[in-house]
Coordinates of N, CA and C in Angstrom, one line a residue:
P1 N 0.8 -1.2 0.0 CA 0.0 0.0 0.0 C 0.9 1.3 0.0
R2 N 0.3 2.3 -0.6 CA 1.1 3.6 -0.7 C 1.0 4.3 0.7
P3 N 2.1 4.9 1.1 CA 2.0 5.6 2.3 C 1.0 6.8 2.2
K4 N 0.4 7.1 3.3 CA -0.6 8.2 3.4 C 0.1 9.5 3.2
A5 N -0.5 10.4 2.4 CA 0.1 11.7 2.2 C 0.0 12.5 3.6
D6 N 1.1 13.1 3.8 CA 1.1 14.0 5.1 C 0.2 15.2 4.8
P7 N -0.7 15.4 5.7 CA -1.7 16.5 5.5 C -0.9 17.9 5.5
R8 N 0.2 18.0 6.2 CA 0.9 19.2 6.2 C 1.5 19.6 4.8
E9 N 1.8 18.5 4.0 CA 2.3 18.8 2.7 C 1.3 19.5 1.8
S10 N 0.1 19.0 1.9 CA -0.9 19.6 1.0 C -1.3 21.0 1.5
A11 N -1.0 21.4 2.7 CA -1.4 22.7 3.2 C -0.4 23.8 2.8
K12 N 0.7 23.4 2.2 CA 1.7 24.4 1.8 C 1.1 25.2 0.6
P13 N 1.1 26.5 0.7 CA 0.6 27.3 -0.4 C 1.5 27.2 -1.6
D14 N 0.9 27.3 -2.8 CA 1.7 27.4 -4.0 C 2.3 28.8 -4.1
L15 N 3.6 28.9 -4.1 CA 4.3 30.2 -4.1 C 4.7 30.6 -5.5
R16 N 4.6 31.9 -5.7 CA 5.1 32.4 -7.0 C 6.1 33.5 -6.7
S17 N 7.1 33.6 -7.5 CA 8.1 34.7 -7.3 C 7.6 35.9 -8.0
R18 N 7.5 37.0 -7.2 CA 7.0 38.3 -7.7 C 8.1 39.4 -7.5
N19 N 8.1 40.3 -8.4 CA 9.1 41.4 -8.3 C 8.4 42.6 -7.8
L20 N 9.0 43.2 -6.8 CA 8.6 44.5 -6.2 C 9.7 45.5 -6.4
W21 N 9.3 46.8 -6.5 CA 10.3 47.8 -6.7 C 10.4 48.6 -5.4
M22 N 11.5 48.6 -4.8 CA 11.8 49.4 -3.6 C 12.9 50.4 -4.0
V23 N 13.5 51.0 -3.0 CA 14.5 52.0 -3.3 C 15.7 51.8 -2.3
K24 N 16.8 52.3 -2.7 CA 18.0 52.4 -1.9 C 18.5 53.9 -2.0
L25 N 19.1 54.4 -1.0 CA 19.7 55.7 -1.0 C 21.2 55.5 -1.2
D26 N 21.7 56.1 -2.3 CA 23.2 56.1 -2.5 C 23.9 56.9 -1.4
R27 N 25.2 56.8 -1.3 CA 26.0 57.6 -0.4 C 25.8 59.1 -0.6
D28 N 25.6 59.5 -1.9 CA 25.4 60.9 -2.2 C 24.0 61.3 -2.1
G29 N 23.1 60.4 -1.6 CA 21.7 60.8 -1.4 C 20.8 60.5 -2.6
T30 N 21.4 60.0 -3.7 CA 20.6 59.7 -4.9 C 19.6 58.5 -4.6
I31 N 18.4 58.6 -5.0 CA 17.4 57.5 -4.8 C 17.6 56.6 -6.0
V32 N 17.8 55.3 -5.7 CA 18.0 54.3 -6.8 C 16.9 53.2 -6.6
R33 N 16.2 53.0 -7.7 CA 15.2 52.0 -7.6 C 15.8 50.6 -7.6
T34 N 15.3 49.7 -6.8 CA 15.9 48.4 -6.6 C 14.8 47.3 -6.7
K35 N 15.1 46.3 -7.5 CA 14.1 45.2 -7.7 C 14.3 44.2 -6.6
V36 N 13.2 43.8 -6.0 CA 13.3 42.8 -4.9 C 12.3 41.7 -5.3
A37 N 12.9 40.4 -5.2 CA 12.0 39.3 -5.5 C 11.4 38.7 -4.2
R38 N 10.1 38.5 -4.2 CA 9.5 37.9 -3.0 C 8.7 36.7 -3.5
K39 N 8.6 35.7 -2.6 CA 7.7 34.5 -2.9 C 6.4 34.8 -2.2
L40 N 5.3 34.9 -3.0 CA 4.0 35.1 -2.5 C 3.1 34.0 -2.8
P41 N 2.1 33.7 -2.0 CA 1.1 32.6 -2.3 C 0.4 33.0 -3.6
A42 N 0.2 32.0 -4.4 CA -0.6 32.1 -5.7 C -2.1 32.3 -5.3
T43 N -2.7 33.4 -5.8 CA -4.1 33.6 -5.5 C -4.8 34.1 -6.8
D44 N -6.1 34.4 -6.7 CA -6.8 34.9 -7.8 C -6.6 36.4 -8.0
S45 N -5.9 37.1 -7.1 CA -5.7 38.5 -7.2 C -4.2 38.8 -6.9
P46 N -3.3 38.3 -7.8 CA -1.9 38.5 -7.6 C -1.4 40.0 -7.6
L47 N -2.0 40.8 -8.4 CA -1.6 42.2 -8.5 C -2.0 42.9 -7.1
K48 N -3.1 42.6 -6.6 CA -3.5 43.2 -5.3 C -2.6 42.7 -4.2
D49 N -2.2 41.4 -4.2 CA -1.3 40.9 -3.2 C 0.1 41.5 -3.3
V50 N 0.6 41.7 -4.5 CA 1.9 42.3 -4.7 C 1.9 43.7 -4.2
L51 N 0.8 44.5 -4.6 CA 0.8 45.9 -4.1 C 0.7 46.0 -2.6
E52 N -0.1 45.1 -2.0 CA -0.2 45.2 -0.5 C 1.1 44.8 0.1
T53 N 1.8 43.9 -0.5 CA 3.2 43.5 0.0 C 4.1 44.7 -0.2
L54 N 4.0 45.4 -1.3 CA 4.9 46.6 -1.5 C 4.6 47.7 -0.5
L55 N 3.3 47.9 -0.2 CA 2.9 48.9 0.8 C 3.4 48.6 2.2
A56 N 3.5 47.3 2.5 CA 4.0 46.8 3.8 C 5.5 47.2 4.0
G57 N 6.2 47.5 2.9 CA 7.6 47.9 3.0 C 8.5 46.7 3.0
P58 N 9.8 47.1 3.1 CA 10.9 46.1 3.0 C 10.9 45.1 4.3
S59 N 11.3 43.9 4.0 CA 11.4 42.9 5.1 C 12.7 43.3 6.0
G60 N 12.8 42.7 7.1 CA 13.9 42.9 7.9 C 15.3 42.7 7.2
E61 N 15.3 41.6 6.5 CA 16.5 41.2 5.7 C 16.8 42.3 4.7
E62 N 15.8 42.8 4.0 CA 16.0 43.8 3.0 C 16.5 45.1 3.6
K63 N 15.9 45.5 4.8 CA 16.3 46.7 5.5 C 17.8 46.6 5.8
K64 N 18.3 45.4 6.2 CA 19.7 45.3 6.6 C 20.6 45.5 5.4
K65 N 20.0 45.3 4.1 CA 20.8 45.6 2.9 C 20.6 47.0 2.4
G66 N 20.0 47.8 3.2 CA 19.8 49.2 2.8 C 18.6 49.5 1.9
I67 N 17.7 48.5 1.8 CA 16.6 48.7 0.9 C 15.5 49.3 1.7
D68 N 14.8 50.3 1.1 CA 13.7 51.0 1.8 C 12.6 51.3 0.9
S69 N 11.6 52.0 1.4 CA 10.4 52.4 0.5 C 10.2 53.8 0.8
L70 N 9.8 54.6 -0.2 CA 9.4 56.0 0.0 C 7.9 56.2 -0.1
I71 N 7.2 55.1 -0.1 CA 5.7 55.2 -0.1 C 5.4 55.6 1.3
P72 N 4.6 56.6 1.5 CA 4.2 57.0 2.9 C 3.7 55.9 3.7
E73 N 4.1 55.8 5.0 CA 3.9 54.7 5.8 C 2.5 54.1 6.0
N74 N 1.5 55.0 6.1 CA 0.2 54.5 6.4 C -0.7 54.4 5.1
T75 N -0.1 54.4 4.0 CA -0.8 54.3 2.7 C -1.4 52.9 2.6
R76 N -2.7 52.9 2.3 CA -3.4 51.6 2.1 C -3.9 51.5 0.7
L77 N -4.0 50.2 0.2 CA -4.6 50.0 -1.1 C -6.1 49.8 -0.9
L78 N -6.8 50.6 -1.5 CA -8.3 50.6 -1.4 C -8.9 49.6 -2.4
Y79 N -8.4 49.6 -3.7 CA -8.8 48.6 -4.6 C -7.9 48.7 -5.9
V80 N -7.8 47.7 -6.6 CA -7.1 47.7 -7.9 C -8.0 46.9 -8.9
T81 N -8.0 47.5 -10.1 CA -8.8 46.8 -11.2 C -8.0 47.1 -12.4
V82 N -8.1 46.1 -13.4 CA -7.4 46.3 -14.6 C -8.4 46.3 -15.7
R83 N -8.4 47.4 -16.5 CA -9.2 47.6 -17.7 C -8.3 47.7 -18.9
G84 N -8.5 46.9 -19.9 CA -7.5 46.9 -21.0 C -6.2 46.6 -20.5
S85 N -5.2 47.5 -20.7 CA -3.8 47.2 -20.2 C -3.5 48.3 -19.1
T86 N -4.5 48.9 -18.6 CA -4.3 49.9 -17.6 C -4.8 49.4 -16.2
A87 N -3.9 49.5 -15.2 CA -4.3 49.2 -13.9 C -4.7 50.4 -13.2
Y88 N -5.9 50.4 -12.6 CA -6.5 51.5 -11.8 C -6.2 51.2 -10.4
I89 N -5.4 51.9 -9.7 CA -4.9 51.6 -8.4 C -5.4 52.8 -7.5
S90 N -6.3 52.5 -6.6 CA -6.8 53.5 -5.6 C -6.1 53.3 -4.3
L91 N -5.5 54.4 -3.9 CA -4.8 54.4 -2.6 C -5.4 55.4 -1.6
S92 N -5.1 55.2 -0.4 CA -5.6 56.1 0.7 C -5.0 57.5 0.5
E93 N -5.6 58.5 1.1 CA -5.0 59.8 1.0 C -3.6 60.0 1.5
D94 N -3.2 59.1 2.4 CA -1.8 59.1 2.9 C -0.8 59.1 1.8
F95 N -1.1 58.6 0.7 CA -0.2 58.5 -0.5 C 0.2 59.9 -0.9
Q96 N -0.6 60.9 -0.6 CA -0.3 62.3 -1.1 C 0.7 63.0 -0.2
F97 N 1.1 62.5 0.9 CA 2.0 63.2 1.8 C 3.4 62.6 2.0
N98 N 4.3 63.1 1.2 CA 5.7 62.6 1.3 C 6.6 63.7 1.8
T99 N 7.4 63.3 2.8 CA 8.3 64.3 3.4 C 9.6 64.5 2.6
Y100 N 9.8 63.8 1.5 CA 11.0 63.8 0.7 C 10.9 64.7 -0.5
G101 N 9.8 65.5 -0.6 CA 9.7 66.4 -1.8 C 9.5 65.7 -3.1
I102 N 9.8 66.5 -4.2 CA 9.6 66.0 -5.5 C 10.3 64.7 -5.8
E103 N 11.5 64.5 -5.4 CA 12.2 63.3 -5.6 C 11.5 62.1 -4.9
G104 N 11.0 62.3 -3.7 CA 10.2 61.3 -3.0 C 8.9 60.9 -3.7
Y105 N 8.2 62.0 -4.2 CA 7.0 61.7 -4.9 C 7.3 60.8 -6.2
A106 N 8.3 61.2 -6.9 CA 8.7 60.5 -8.1 C 9.0 59.0 -7.8
A107 N 9.8 58.9 -6.7 CA 10.2 57.5 -6.3 C 9.0 56.7 -5.8
Q108 N 8.1 57.2 -5.1 CA 6.9 56.4 -4.6 C 6.1 56.1 -5.8
L109 N 5.9 57.0 -6.8 CA 5.1 56.6 -8.0 C 5.8 55.5 -8.8
R110 N 7.2 55.6 -8.9 CA 7.9 54.6 -9.6 C 7.7 53.3 -9.0
Q111 N 7.8 53.2 -7.6 CA 7.6 51.9 -6.9 C 6.3 51.3 -7.3
I112 N 5.2 52.1 -7.3 CA 3.9 51.5 -7.6 C 3.8 51.1 -9.1
V113 N 4.1 52.1 -10.0 CA 4.0 51.8 -11.4 C 4.9 50.7 -11.9
W114 N 6.2 50.7 -11.5 CA 7.1 49.7 -11.9 C 6.7 48.3 -11.4
T115 N 6.2 48.2 -10.1 CA 5.7 47.0 -9.6 C 4.5 46.4 -10.3
A116 N 3.5 47.3 -10.6 CA 2.3 46.9 -11.3 C 2.7 46.4 -12.7
C117 N 3.6 47.1 -13.4 CA 4.0 46.8 -14.8 C 4.9 45.6 -14.9
E118 N 5.2 44.9 -13.8 CA 5.9 43.6 -13.8 C 4.9 42.6 -14.4
F119 N 3.6 42.8 -14.3 CA 2.6 41.9 -14.9 C 2.5 42.2 -16.4
P120 N 2.6 41.2 -17.2 CA 2.7 41.4 -18.7 C 1.4 42.0 -19.2
T121 N 0.3 41.9 -18.4 CA -1.0 42.5 -18.9 C -1.1 43.9 -18.6
V122 N -0.2 44.5 -17.8 CA -0.3 45.9 -17.3 C 0.7 46.7 -18.0
K123 N 0.3 47.7 -18.8 CA 1.2 48.6 -19.6 C 1.3 49.9 -18.9
D124 N 0.3 50.4 -18.2 CA 0.3 51.6 -17.5 C -0.6 51.6 -16.3
V125 N -0.5 52.7 -15.4 CA -1.2 52.7 -14.2 C -1.9 54.1 -14.0
Q126 N -3.1 54.0 -13.7 CA -3.8 55.3 -13.3 C -3.9 55.3 -11.8
I127 N -3.2 56.2 -11.1 CA -3.3 56.4 -9.7 C -4.6 57.1 -9.3
L128 N -5.3 56.6 -8.4 CA -6.5 57.2 -7.8 C -6.2 57.4 -6.3
I129 N -6.7 58.5 -5.8 CA -6.6 58.8 -4.4 C -8.1 58.7 -3.8
E130 N -8.3 57.8 -2.9 CA -9.6 57.6 -2.3 C -10.6 57.4 -3.4
G131 N -10.2 56.7 -4.5 CA -11.1 56.3 -5.6 C -11.3 57.4 -6.6
K132 N -10.7 58.6 -6.4 CA -10.9 59.7 -7.4 C -9.6 60.0 -8.1
R133 N -9.7 60.4 -9.4 CA -8.6 60.9 -10.2 C -8.2 62.3 -9.7
I134 N -7.0 62.5 -9.4 CA -6.5 63.9 -9.2 C -5.4 64.2 -10.2
D135 N -5.2 65.5 -10.4 CA -4.2 65.9 -11.4 C -2.8 65.8 -11.0
Y136 N -2.6 66.2 -9.7 CA -1.2 66.3 -9.2 C -1.0 65.6 -7.9
L137 N 0.2 65.0 -7.7 CA 0.6 64.4 -6.5 C 1.5 65.4 -5.8
G138 N 1.2 65.8 -4.6 CA 2.0 66.7 -3.9 C 1.9 68.2 -4.3
F139 N 2.4 69.0 -3.4 CA 2.4 70.5 -3.7 C 3.2 70.9 -4.8
E140 N 4.4 70.2 -5.0 CA 5.3 70.6 -6.1 C 4.6 70.1 -7.4
G141 N 3.9 69.0 -7.3 CA 3.1 68.6 -8.4 C 3.7 67.7 -9.4
I142 N 3.5 66.4 -9.3 CA 3.9 65.5 -10.4 C 2.5 65.1 -11.0
F143 N 2.4 65.3 -12.3 CA 1.1 65.1 -12.9 C 0.7 63.6 -12.9
I144 N -0.5 63.3 -12.3 CA -0.9 61.9 -12.3 C -2.4 61.8 -12.8
G145 N -2.8 62.8 -13.6 CA -4.1 62.9 -14.1 C -4.5 61.9 -15.2
S146 N -3.4 61.3 -15.8 CA -3.6 60.3 -16.8 C -2.7 59.1 -16.5
P147 N -2.9 57.9 -17.1 CA -2.1 56.7 -16.8 C -0.6 57.0 -17.0
L148 N 0.2 56.4 -16.2 CA 1.6 56.5 -16.2 C 2.2 55.1 -16.5
S149 N 3.2 55.1 -17.5 CA 3.9 53.9 -17.8 C 5.3 54.0 -17.2
K150 N 6.1 52.9 -17.3 CA 7.4 52.9 -16.8 C 8.3 54.0 -17.5
N151 N 8.0 54.2 -18.7 CA 8.7 55.2 -19.5 C 8.5 56.7 -19.0
D152 N 7.3 56.9 -18.4 CA 7.0 58.2 -17.9 C 7.7 58.6 -16.6
L153 N 8.3 57.6 -16.0 CA 8.9 57.9 -14.7 C 10.4 57.6 -14.8

């Protein structure tokens, strides 16, 4: 007779390697985008899972390597939907408040857009704040009134 399958074996989630975009600060203060691979459980909503993981920030191991995130700390993902090749990503209003100025705003946008565009079905991203399209992110103003692709950032 075949040995019985260990129930713990079947409980292991199916993991997928996903790329997230974080940042590192160079010695001279330059913000450098940094790709981080994470193993995440396979689900029916991989884009949502990856974005929530991104918003949670770097792991302890990543922090030790100098990897960080410039996405404001309390930012929450409200919803994400893909229409055509555009991902509509609604974030909480916390996303609008970055203490690092224009460079920080550009970096946090890059983190979201580049992470979403890791999916072959996503070509660009429309950022929404609390479900609404706004024209500019931050007082200095980076235009976010239309979808942004990796090439825009």
